[in-house]
C-alpha atoms as a printed R data frame, in Angstrom:
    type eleno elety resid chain resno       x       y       z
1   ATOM     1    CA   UNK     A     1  -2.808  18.877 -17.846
2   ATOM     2    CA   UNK     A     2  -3.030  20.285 -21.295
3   ATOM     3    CA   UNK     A     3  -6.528  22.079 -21.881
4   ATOM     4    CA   UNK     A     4  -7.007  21.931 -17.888
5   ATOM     5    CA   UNK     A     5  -7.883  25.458 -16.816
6   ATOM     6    CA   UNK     A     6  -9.871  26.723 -13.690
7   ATOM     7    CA   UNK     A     7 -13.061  26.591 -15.669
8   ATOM     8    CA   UNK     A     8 -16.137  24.591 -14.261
9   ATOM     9    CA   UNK     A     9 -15.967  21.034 -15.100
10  ATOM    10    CA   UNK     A    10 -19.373  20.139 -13.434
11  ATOM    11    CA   UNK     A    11 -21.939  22.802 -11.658
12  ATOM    12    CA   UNK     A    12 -18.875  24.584  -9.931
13  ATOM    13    CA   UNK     A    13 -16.272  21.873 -10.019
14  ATOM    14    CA   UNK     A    14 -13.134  23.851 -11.735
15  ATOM    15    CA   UNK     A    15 -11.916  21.340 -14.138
16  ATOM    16    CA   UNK     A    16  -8.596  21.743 -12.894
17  ATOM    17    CA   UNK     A    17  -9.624  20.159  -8.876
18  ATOM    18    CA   UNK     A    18 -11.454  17.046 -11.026
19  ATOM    19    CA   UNK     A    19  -8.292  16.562 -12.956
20  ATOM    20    CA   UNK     A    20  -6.618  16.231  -9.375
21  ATOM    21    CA   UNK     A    21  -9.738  14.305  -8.033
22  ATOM    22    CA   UNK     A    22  -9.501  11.700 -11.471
23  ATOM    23    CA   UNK     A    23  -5.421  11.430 -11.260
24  ATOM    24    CA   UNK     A    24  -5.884   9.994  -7.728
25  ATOM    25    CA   UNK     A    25  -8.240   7.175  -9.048
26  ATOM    26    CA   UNK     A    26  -5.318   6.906 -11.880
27  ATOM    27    CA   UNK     A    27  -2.959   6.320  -9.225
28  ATOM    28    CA   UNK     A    28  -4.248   4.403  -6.938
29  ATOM    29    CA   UNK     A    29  -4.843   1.741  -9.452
30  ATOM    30    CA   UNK     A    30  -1.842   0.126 -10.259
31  ATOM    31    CA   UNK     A    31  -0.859   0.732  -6.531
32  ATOM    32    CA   UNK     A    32  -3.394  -2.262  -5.411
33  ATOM    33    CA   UNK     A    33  -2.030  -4.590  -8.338
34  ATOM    34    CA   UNK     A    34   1.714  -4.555  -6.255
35  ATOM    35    CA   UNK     A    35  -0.347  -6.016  -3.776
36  ATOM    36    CA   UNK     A    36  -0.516  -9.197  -5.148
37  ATOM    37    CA   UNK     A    37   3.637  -9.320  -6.510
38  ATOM    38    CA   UNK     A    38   4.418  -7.929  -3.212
39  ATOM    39    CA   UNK     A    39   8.163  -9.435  -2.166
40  ATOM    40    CA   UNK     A    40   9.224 -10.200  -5.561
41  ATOM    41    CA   UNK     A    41   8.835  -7.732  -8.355
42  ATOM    42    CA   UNK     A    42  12.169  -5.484  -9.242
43  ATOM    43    CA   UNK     A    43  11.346  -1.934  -8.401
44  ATOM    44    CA   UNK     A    44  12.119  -0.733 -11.959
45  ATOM    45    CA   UNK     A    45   9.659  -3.177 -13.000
46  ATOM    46    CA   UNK     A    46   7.263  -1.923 -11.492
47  ATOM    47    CA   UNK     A    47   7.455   1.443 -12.116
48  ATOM    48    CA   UNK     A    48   7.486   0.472 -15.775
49  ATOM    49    CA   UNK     A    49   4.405  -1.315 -15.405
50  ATOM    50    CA   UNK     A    50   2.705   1.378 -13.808
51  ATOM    51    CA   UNK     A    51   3.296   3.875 -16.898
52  ATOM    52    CA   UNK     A    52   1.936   0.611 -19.194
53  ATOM    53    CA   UNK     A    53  -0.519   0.173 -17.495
54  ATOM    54    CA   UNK     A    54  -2.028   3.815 -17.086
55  ATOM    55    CA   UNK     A    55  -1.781   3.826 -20.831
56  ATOM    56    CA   UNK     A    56  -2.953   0.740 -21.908
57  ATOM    57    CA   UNK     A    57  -5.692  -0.083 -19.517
58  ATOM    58    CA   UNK     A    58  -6.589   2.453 -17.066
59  ATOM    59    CA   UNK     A    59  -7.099   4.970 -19.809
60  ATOM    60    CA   UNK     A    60  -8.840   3.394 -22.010
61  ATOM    61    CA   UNK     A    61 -11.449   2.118 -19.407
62  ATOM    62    CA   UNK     A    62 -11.946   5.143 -17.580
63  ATOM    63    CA   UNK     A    63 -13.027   6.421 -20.835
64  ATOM    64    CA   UNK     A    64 -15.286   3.685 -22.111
65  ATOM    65    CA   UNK     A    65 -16.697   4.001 -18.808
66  ATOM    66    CA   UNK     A    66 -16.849   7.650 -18.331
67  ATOM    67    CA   UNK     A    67 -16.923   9.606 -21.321
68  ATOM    68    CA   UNK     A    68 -20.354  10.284 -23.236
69  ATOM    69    CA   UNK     A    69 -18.470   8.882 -26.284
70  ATOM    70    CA   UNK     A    70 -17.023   5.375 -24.332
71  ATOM    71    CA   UNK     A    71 -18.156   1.686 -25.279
72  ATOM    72    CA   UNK     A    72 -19.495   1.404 -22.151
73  ATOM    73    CA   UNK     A    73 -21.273   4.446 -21.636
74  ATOM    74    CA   UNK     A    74 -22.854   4.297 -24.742
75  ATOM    75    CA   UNK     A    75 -24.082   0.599 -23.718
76  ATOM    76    CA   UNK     A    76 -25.740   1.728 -20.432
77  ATOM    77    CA   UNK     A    77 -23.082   0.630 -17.901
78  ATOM    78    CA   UNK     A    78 -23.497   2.571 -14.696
79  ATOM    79    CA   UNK     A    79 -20.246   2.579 -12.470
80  ATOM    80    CA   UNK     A    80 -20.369   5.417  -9.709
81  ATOM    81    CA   UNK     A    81 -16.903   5.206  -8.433
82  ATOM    82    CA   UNK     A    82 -14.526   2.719 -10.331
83  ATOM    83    CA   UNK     A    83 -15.814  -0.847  -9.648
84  ATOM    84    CA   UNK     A    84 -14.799  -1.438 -13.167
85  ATOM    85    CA   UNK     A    85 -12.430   1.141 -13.815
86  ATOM    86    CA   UNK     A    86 -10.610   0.800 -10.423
87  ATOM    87    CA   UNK     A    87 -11.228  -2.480  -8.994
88  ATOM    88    CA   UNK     A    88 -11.947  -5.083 -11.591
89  ATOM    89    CA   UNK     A    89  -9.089  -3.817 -13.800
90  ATOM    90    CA   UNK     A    90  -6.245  -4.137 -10.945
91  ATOM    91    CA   UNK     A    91  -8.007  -7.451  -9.625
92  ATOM    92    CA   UNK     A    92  -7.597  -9.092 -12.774
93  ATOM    93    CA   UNK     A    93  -4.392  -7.036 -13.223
94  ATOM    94    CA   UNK     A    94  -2.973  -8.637  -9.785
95  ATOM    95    CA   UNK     A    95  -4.085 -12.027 -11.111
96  ATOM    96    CA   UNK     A    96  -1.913 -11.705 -14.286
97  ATOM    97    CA   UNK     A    97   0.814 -10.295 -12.417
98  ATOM    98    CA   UNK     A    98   1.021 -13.079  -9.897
99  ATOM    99    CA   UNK     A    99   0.476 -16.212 -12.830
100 ATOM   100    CA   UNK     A   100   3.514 -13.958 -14.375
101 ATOM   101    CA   UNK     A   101   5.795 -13.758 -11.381
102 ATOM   102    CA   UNK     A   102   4.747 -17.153  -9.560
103 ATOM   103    CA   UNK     A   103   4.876 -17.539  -6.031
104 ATOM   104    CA   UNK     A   104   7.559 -16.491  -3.658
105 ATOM   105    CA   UNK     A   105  10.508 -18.631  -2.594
106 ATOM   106    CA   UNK     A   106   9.321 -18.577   1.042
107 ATOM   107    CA   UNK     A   107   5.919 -19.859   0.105
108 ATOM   108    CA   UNK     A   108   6.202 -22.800  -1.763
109 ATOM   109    CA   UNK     A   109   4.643 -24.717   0.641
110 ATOM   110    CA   UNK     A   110   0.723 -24.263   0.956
111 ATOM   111    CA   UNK     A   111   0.857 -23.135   4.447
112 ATOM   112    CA   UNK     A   112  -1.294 -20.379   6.090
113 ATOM   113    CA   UNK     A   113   1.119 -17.221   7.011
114 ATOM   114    CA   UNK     A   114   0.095 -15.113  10.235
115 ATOM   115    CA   UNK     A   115  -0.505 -11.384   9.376
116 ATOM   116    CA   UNK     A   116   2.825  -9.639  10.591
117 ATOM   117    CA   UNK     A   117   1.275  -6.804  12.495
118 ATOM   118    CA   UNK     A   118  -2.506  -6.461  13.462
119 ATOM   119    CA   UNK     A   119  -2.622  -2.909  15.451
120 ATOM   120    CA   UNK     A   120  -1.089  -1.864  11.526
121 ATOM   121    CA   UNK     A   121  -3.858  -3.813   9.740
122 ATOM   122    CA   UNK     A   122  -6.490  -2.015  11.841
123 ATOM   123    CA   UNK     A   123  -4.826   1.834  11.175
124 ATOM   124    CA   UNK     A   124  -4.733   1.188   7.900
125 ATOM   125    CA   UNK     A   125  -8.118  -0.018   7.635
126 ATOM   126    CA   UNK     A   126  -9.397   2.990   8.862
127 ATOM   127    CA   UNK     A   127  -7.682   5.011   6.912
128 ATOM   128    CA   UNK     A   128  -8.661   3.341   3.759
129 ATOM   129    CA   UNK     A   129 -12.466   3.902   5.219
130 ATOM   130    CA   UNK     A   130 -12.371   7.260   5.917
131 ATOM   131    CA   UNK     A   131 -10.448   7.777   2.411
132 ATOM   132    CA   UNK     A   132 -13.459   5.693   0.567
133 ATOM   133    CA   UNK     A   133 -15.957   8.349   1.631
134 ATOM   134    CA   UNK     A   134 -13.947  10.692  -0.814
135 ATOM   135    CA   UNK     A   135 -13.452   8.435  -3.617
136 ATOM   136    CA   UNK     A   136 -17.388   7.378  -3.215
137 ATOM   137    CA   UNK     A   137 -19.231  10.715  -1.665
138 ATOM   138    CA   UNK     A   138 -16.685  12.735  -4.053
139 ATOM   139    CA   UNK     A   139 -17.555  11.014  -6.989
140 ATOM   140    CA   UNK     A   140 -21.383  12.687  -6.494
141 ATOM   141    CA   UNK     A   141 -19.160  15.920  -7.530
142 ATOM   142    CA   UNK     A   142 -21.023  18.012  -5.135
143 ATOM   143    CA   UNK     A   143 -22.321  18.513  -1.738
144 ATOM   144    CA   UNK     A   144 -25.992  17.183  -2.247
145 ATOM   145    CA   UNK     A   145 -28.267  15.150  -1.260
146 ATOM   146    CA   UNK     A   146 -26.579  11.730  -3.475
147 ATOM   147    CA   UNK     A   147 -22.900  12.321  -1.992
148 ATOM   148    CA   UNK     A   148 -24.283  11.994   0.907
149 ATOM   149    CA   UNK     A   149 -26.479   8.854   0.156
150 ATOM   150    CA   UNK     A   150 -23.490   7.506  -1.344
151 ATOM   151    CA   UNK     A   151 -21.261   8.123   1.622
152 ATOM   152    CA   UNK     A   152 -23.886   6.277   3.788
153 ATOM   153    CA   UNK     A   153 -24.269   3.432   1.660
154 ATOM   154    CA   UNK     A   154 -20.279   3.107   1.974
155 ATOM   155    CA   UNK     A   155 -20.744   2.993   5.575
156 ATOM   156    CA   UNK     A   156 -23.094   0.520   5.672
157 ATOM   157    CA   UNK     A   157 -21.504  -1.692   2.753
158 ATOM   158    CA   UNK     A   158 -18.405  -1.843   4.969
159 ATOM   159    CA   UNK     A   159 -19.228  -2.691   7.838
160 ATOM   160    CA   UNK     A   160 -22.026  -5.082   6.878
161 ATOM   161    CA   UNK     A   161 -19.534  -6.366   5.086
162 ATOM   162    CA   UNK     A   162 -16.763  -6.907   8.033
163 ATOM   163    CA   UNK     A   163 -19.149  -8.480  10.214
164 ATOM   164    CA   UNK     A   164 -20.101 -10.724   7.695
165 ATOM   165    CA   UNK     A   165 -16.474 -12.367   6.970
166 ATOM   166    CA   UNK     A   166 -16.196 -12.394  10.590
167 ATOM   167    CA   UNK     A   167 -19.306 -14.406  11.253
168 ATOM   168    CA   UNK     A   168 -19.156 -16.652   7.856
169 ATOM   169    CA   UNK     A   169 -15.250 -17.410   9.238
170 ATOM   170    CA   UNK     A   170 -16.692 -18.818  12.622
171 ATOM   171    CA   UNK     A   171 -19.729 -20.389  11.126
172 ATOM   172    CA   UNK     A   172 -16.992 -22.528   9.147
173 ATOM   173    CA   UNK     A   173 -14.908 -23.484  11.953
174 ATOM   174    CA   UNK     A   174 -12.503 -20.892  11.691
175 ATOM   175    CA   UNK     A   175 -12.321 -18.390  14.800
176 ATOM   176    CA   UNK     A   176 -13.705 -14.903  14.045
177 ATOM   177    CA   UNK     A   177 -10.906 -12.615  14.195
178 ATOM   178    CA   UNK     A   178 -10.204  -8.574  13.815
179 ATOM   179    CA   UNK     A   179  -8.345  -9.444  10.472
180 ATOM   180    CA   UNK     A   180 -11.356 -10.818   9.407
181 ATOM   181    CA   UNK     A   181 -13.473  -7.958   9.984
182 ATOM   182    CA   UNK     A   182 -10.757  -6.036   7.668
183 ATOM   183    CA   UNK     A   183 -10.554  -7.801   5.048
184 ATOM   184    CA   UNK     A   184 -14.108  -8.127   4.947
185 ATOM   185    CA   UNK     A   185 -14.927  -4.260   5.325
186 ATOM   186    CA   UNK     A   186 -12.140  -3.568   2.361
187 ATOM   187    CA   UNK     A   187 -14.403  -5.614   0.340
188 ATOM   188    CA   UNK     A   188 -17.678  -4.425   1.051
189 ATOM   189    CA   UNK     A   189 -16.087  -0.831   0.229
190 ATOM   190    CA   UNK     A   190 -15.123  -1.966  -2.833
191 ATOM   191    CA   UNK     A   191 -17.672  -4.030  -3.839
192 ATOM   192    CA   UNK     A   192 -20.458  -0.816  -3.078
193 ATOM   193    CA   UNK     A   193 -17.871   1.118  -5.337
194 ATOM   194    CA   UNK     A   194 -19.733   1.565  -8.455
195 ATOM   195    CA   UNK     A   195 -23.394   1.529  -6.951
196 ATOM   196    CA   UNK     A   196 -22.871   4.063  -4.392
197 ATOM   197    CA   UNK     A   197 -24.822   6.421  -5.749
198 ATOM   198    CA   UNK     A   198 -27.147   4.137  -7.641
199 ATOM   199    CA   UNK     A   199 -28.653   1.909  -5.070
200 ATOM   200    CA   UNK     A   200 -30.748   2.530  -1.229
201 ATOM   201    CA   UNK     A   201 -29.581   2.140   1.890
202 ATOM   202    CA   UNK     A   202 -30.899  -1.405   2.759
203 ATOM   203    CA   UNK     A   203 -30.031  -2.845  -0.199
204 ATOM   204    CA   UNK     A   204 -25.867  -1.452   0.611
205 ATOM   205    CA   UNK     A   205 -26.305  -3.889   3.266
206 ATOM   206    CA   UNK     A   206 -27.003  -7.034   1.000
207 ATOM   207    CA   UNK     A   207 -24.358  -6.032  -1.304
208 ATOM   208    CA   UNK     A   208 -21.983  -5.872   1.868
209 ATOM   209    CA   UNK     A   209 -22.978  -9.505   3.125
210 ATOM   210    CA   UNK     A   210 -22.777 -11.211  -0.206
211 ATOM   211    CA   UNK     A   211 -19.700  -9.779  -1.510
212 ATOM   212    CA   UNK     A   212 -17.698 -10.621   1.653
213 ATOM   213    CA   UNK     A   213 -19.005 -14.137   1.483
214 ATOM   214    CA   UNK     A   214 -17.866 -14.667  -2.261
215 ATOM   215    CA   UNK     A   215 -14.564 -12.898  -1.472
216 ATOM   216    CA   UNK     A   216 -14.265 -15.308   1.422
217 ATOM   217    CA   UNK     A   217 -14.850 -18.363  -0.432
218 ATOM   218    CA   UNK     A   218 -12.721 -17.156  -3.467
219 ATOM   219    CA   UNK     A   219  -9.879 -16.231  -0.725
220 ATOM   220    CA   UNK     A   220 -10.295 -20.206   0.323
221 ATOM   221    CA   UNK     A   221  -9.848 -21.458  -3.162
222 ATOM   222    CA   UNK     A   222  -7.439 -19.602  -3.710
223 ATOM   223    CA   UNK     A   223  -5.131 -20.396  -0.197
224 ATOM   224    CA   UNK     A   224  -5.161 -24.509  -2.083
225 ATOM   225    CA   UNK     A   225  -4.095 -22.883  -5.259
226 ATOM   226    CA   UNK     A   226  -0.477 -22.215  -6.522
227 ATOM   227    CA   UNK     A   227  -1.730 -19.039  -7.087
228 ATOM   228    CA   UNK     A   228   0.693 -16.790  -4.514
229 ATOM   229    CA   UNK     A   229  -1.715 -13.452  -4.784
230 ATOM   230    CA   UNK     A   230   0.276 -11.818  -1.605
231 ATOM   231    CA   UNK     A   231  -2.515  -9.677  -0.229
232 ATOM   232    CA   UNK     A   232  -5.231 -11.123  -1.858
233 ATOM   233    CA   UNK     A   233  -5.734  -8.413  -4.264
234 ATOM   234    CA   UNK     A   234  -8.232 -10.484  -7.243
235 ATOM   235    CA   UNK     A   235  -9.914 -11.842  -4.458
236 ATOM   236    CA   UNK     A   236 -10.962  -9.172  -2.673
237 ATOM   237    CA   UNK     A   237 -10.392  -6.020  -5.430
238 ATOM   238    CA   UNK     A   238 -11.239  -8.140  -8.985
239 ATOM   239    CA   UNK     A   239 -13.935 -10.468  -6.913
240 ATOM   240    CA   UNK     A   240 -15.962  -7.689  -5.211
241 ATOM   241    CA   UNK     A   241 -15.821  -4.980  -8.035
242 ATOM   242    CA   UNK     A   242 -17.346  -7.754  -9.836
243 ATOM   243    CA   UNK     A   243 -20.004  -8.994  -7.476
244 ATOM   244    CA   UNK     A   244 -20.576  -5.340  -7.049
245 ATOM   245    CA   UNK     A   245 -20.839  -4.592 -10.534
246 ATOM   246    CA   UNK     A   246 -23.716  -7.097 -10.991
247 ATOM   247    CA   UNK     A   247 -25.778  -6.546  -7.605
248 ATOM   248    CA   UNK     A   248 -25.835  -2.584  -9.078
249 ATOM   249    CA   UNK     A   249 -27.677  -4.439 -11.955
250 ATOM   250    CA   UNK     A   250 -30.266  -5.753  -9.541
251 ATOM   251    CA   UNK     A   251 -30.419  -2.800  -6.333
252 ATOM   252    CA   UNK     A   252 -29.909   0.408  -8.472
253 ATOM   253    CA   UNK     A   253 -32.811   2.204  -8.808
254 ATOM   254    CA   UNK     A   254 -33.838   6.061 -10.547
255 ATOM   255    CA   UNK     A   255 -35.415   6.703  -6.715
256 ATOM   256    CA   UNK     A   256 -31.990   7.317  -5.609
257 ATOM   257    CA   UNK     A   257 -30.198   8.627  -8.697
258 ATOM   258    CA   UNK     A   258 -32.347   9.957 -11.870
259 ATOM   259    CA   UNK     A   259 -29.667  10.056 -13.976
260 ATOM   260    CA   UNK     A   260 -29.225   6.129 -13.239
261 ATOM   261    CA   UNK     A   261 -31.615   2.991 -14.110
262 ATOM   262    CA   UNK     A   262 -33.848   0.377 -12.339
263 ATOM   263    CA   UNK     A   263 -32.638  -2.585 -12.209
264 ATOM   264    CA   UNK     A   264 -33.487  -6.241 -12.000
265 ATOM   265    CA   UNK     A   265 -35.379  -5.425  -8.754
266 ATOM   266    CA   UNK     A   266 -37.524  -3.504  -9.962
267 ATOM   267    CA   UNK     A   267 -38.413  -4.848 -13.097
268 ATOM   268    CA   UNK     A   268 -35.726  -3.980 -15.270
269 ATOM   269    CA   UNK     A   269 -33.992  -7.013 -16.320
270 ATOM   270    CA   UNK     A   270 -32.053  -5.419 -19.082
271 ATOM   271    CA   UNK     A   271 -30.316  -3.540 -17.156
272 ATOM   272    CA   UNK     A   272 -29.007  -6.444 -15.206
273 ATOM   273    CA   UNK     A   273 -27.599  -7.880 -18.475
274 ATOM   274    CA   UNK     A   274 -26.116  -4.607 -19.471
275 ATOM   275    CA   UNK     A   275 -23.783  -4.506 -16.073
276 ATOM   276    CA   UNK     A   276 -23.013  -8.418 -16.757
277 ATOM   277    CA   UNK     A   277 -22.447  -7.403 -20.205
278 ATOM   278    CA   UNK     A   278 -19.985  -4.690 -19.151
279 ATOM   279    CA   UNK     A   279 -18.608  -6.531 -16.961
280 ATOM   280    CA   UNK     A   280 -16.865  -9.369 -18.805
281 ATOM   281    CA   UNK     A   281 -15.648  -6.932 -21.078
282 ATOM   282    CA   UNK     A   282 -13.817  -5.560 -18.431
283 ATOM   283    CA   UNK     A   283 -12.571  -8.522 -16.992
284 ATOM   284    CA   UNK     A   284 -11.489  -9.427 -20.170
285 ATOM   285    CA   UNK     A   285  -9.648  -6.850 -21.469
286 ATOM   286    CA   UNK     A   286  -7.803  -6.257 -18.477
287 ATOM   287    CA   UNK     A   287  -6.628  -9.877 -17.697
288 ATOM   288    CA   UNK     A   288  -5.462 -10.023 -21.405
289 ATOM   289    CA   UNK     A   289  -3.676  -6.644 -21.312
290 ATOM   290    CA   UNK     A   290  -2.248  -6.749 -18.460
291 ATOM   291    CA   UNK     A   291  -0.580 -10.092 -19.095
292 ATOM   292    CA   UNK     A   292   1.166  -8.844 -21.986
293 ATOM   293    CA   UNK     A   293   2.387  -5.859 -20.220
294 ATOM   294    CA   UNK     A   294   3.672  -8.370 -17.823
295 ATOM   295    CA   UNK     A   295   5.432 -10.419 -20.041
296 ATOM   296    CA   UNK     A   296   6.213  -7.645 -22.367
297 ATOM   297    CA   UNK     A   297   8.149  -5.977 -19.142
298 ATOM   298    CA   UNK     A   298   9.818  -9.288 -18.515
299 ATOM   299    CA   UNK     A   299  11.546  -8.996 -21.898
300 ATOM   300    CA   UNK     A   300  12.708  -5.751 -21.937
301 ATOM   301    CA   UNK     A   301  14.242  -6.477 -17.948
302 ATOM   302    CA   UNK     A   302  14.245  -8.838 -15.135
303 ATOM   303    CA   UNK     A   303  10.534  -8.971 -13.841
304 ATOM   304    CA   UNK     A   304  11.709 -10.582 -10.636
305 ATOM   305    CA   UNK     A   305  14.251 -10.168  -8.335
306 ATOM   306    CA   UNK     A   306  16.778 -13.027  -7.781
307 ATOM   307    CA   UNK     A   307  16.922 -15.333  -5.209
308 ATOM   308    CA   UNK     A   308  19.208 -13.609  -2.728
309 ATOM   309    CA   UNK     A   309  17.353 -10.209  -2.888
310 ATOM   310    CA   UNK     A   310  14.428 -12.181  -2.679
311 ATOM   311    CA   UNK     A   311  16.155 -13.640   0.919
312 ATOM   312    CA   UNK     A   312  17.124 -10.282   1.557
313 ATOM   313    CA   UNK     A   313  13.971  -8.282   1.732
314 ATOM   314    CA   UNK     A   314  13.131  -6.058  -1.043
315 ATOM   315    CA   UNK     A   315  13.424  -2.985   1.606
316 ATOM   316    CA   UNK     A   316  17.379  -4.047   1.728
317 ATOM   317    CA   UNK     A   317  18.007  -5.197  -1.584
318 ATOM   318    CA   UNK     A   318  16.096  -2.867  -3.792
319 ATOM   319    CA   UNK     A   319  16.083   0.464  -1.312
320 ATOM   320    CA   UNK     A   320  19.206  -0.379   0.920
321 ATOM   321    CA   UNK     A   321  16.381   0.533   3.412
322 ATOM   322    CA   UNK     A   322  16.900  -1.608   6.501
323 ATOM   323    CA   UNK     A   323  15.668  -1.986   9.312
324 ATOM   324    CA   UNK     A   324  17.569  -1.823  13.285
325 ATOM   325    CA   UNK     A   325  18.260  -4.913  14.666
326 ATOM   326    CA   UNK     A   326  17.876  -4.682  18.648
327 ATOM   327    CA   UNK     A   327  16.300  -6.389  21.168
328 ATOM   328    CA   UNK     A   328  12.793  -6.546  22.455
329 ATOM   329    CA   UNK     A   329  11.882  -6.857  26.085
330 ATOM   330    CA   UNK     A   330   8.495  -9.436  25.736
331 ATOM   331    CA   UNK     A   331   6.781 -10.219  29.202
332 ATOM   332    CA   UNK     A   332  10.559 -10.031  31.208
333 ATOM   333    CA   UNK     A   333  12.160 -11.527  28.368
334 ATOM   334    CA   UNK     A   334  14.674 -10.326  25.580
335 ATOM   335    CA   UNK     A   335  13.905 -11.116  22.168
336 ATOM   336    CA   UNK     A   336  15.835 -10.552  19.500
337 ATOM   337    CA   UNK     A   337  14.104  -8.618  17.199
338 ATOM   338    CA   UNK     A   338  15.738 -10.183  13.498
């Protein structure tokens, strides 16, 4: 925080409530990427990673992106909320992490693994939705007539987006299910991410549909892969902040946001290049990064935990945070509960 002071940072944003407001896009960062190393990365590891990373990747993208003086600013990449900065960088961060760390002991196998516990899939669902109208409406930096354009396209992103997977799921044999309308919203919020503010209301809903069905298909690639991403972080983060990333390049438009562009839709073509341009840089430099950090981690101390603490749960092993055993009384019946 040195040089942050209660001046205005924006209209009358004190500089000192963005700071907060930017640290929580700094943080929550690297906290997706554990998604995909979930069950198998040493705590200290981790932690390490996360100061690496903020250093090496999330600050220097947040800048190009951001600041008048950044590479990508300068080019004419427009990123309302952290599709690149955000999402791209810890999707392509997950994917390092998990080519680094390989897959878990207890997956091996290619076998599909039941979600442990739906009722918590669906709370925190909505509490990642209701947070996303901060980190999208927010990011408008005032309460006006874009944050809350931006909060609506969110909305409708989401679930567009939720019904979609749900629907594309059955329409390939697989039975709709509520952890398909999850998944699928989590993507359309991300994928919306950095045209919030850029693109109109019908055109949130496209960008909802057709980022769920990428995600989807990139999810079912991946499931025949060896790739063991745990919670599906590249497909659904690093996938959808790119598919999002481009469709800005075709939906945004100055109607919305004057401070934006038109894009392919409306006759600007350019524009469309610039975002794919931006794009790939991103991906780039944050799969390559990120990999060394990785590896770089792995020789200053063990990246993974061993076997046993693998076994053991990393709750047990790396916290010494475990769980009661007891009993649980299912339909008359007593189950153990191990």
């Amino acid at each position: 925080f040195q040089g942050v002071n209660s001046g205005a940072a924006w209209g009358t944003i004190p500089l000192s409530l963005f700071a907060v407001f930017q640290l929580m896009f700094a943080i929550i960062t690297p906290g997706l990427v554990v998604g995909a190393v979930a069950e198998r990365i040493r705590f200290t590891a981790y932690i390490l990673f996360i100061v690496l990373f903020a250093i090496f990747v999330y600050s220097p993208l947040a800048h190009w992106t951001w600041h008048a003086d950044g590479i990508l600013f300068k080019m004419g990449v427009l990123d309302f909320a952290g599709g690149t900065v955000v999402h791209i960088s810890a999707g392509m961060a997950a994917l390092a992490g998990a080519l680094v760390l390989k897959r878990r002991r207890s997956h091996l196998e290619h076998k599909e693994v039941p979600p442990a516990n739906i009722p918590y899939v669906l709370i925190g669902t909505g509490l990642l939705w209701f947070g996303w109208f901060g980190f999208n409406a927010g990011s408008a930096l005032g309460a006006n007539a874009l944050a809350v354009s931006a909060f609506i396209t969110t909305n409708i992103a989401a679930g567009s987006a939720g019904l979609s997977w749900m629907f594309f799921d059955a329409a390939r044999g697989k039975k709709p299910s509520v952890l398909g309308f999850c998944i699928g919203a989590v993507v359309g919020l991300v994928a919306i991410t950095p045209g919030a503010g850029f693109v109109s209301i019908p055109s949130s809903i496209f960008i909802g549909v057709f980022a769920a069905i990428v995600s989807n298909l990139v999810v079912s690639w991946k499931q025949k892969t060896s790739l063991d991403d745990t919670l599906d972080v590249f497909p659904c983060h690093g996938v959808g902040g790119m598919v999002g990333m481009l469709l800005t390049g075709v939906f945004a438009t100055k109607t919305v946001n004057g401070a934006g562009a038109d894009g392919l839709l409306y006759g600007n073509p350019e524009f469309f290049f610039t975002q794919l341009k931006g794009m790939v840089l991103v991906v780039v430099f944050s799969f390559v990064v990120s990999f060394v950090i990785f590896k770089l981690i792995n020789l200053i101390l063990p990246i993974r935990v061993t076997a046993d603490e693998e076994e053991e749960g990393l709750d047990a092993s790396q916290h010494n945070e475990k769980y009661s055993q007891g009993t649980l009384i299912v339909a008359g019946q007593e189950v153990s509960n191990d």
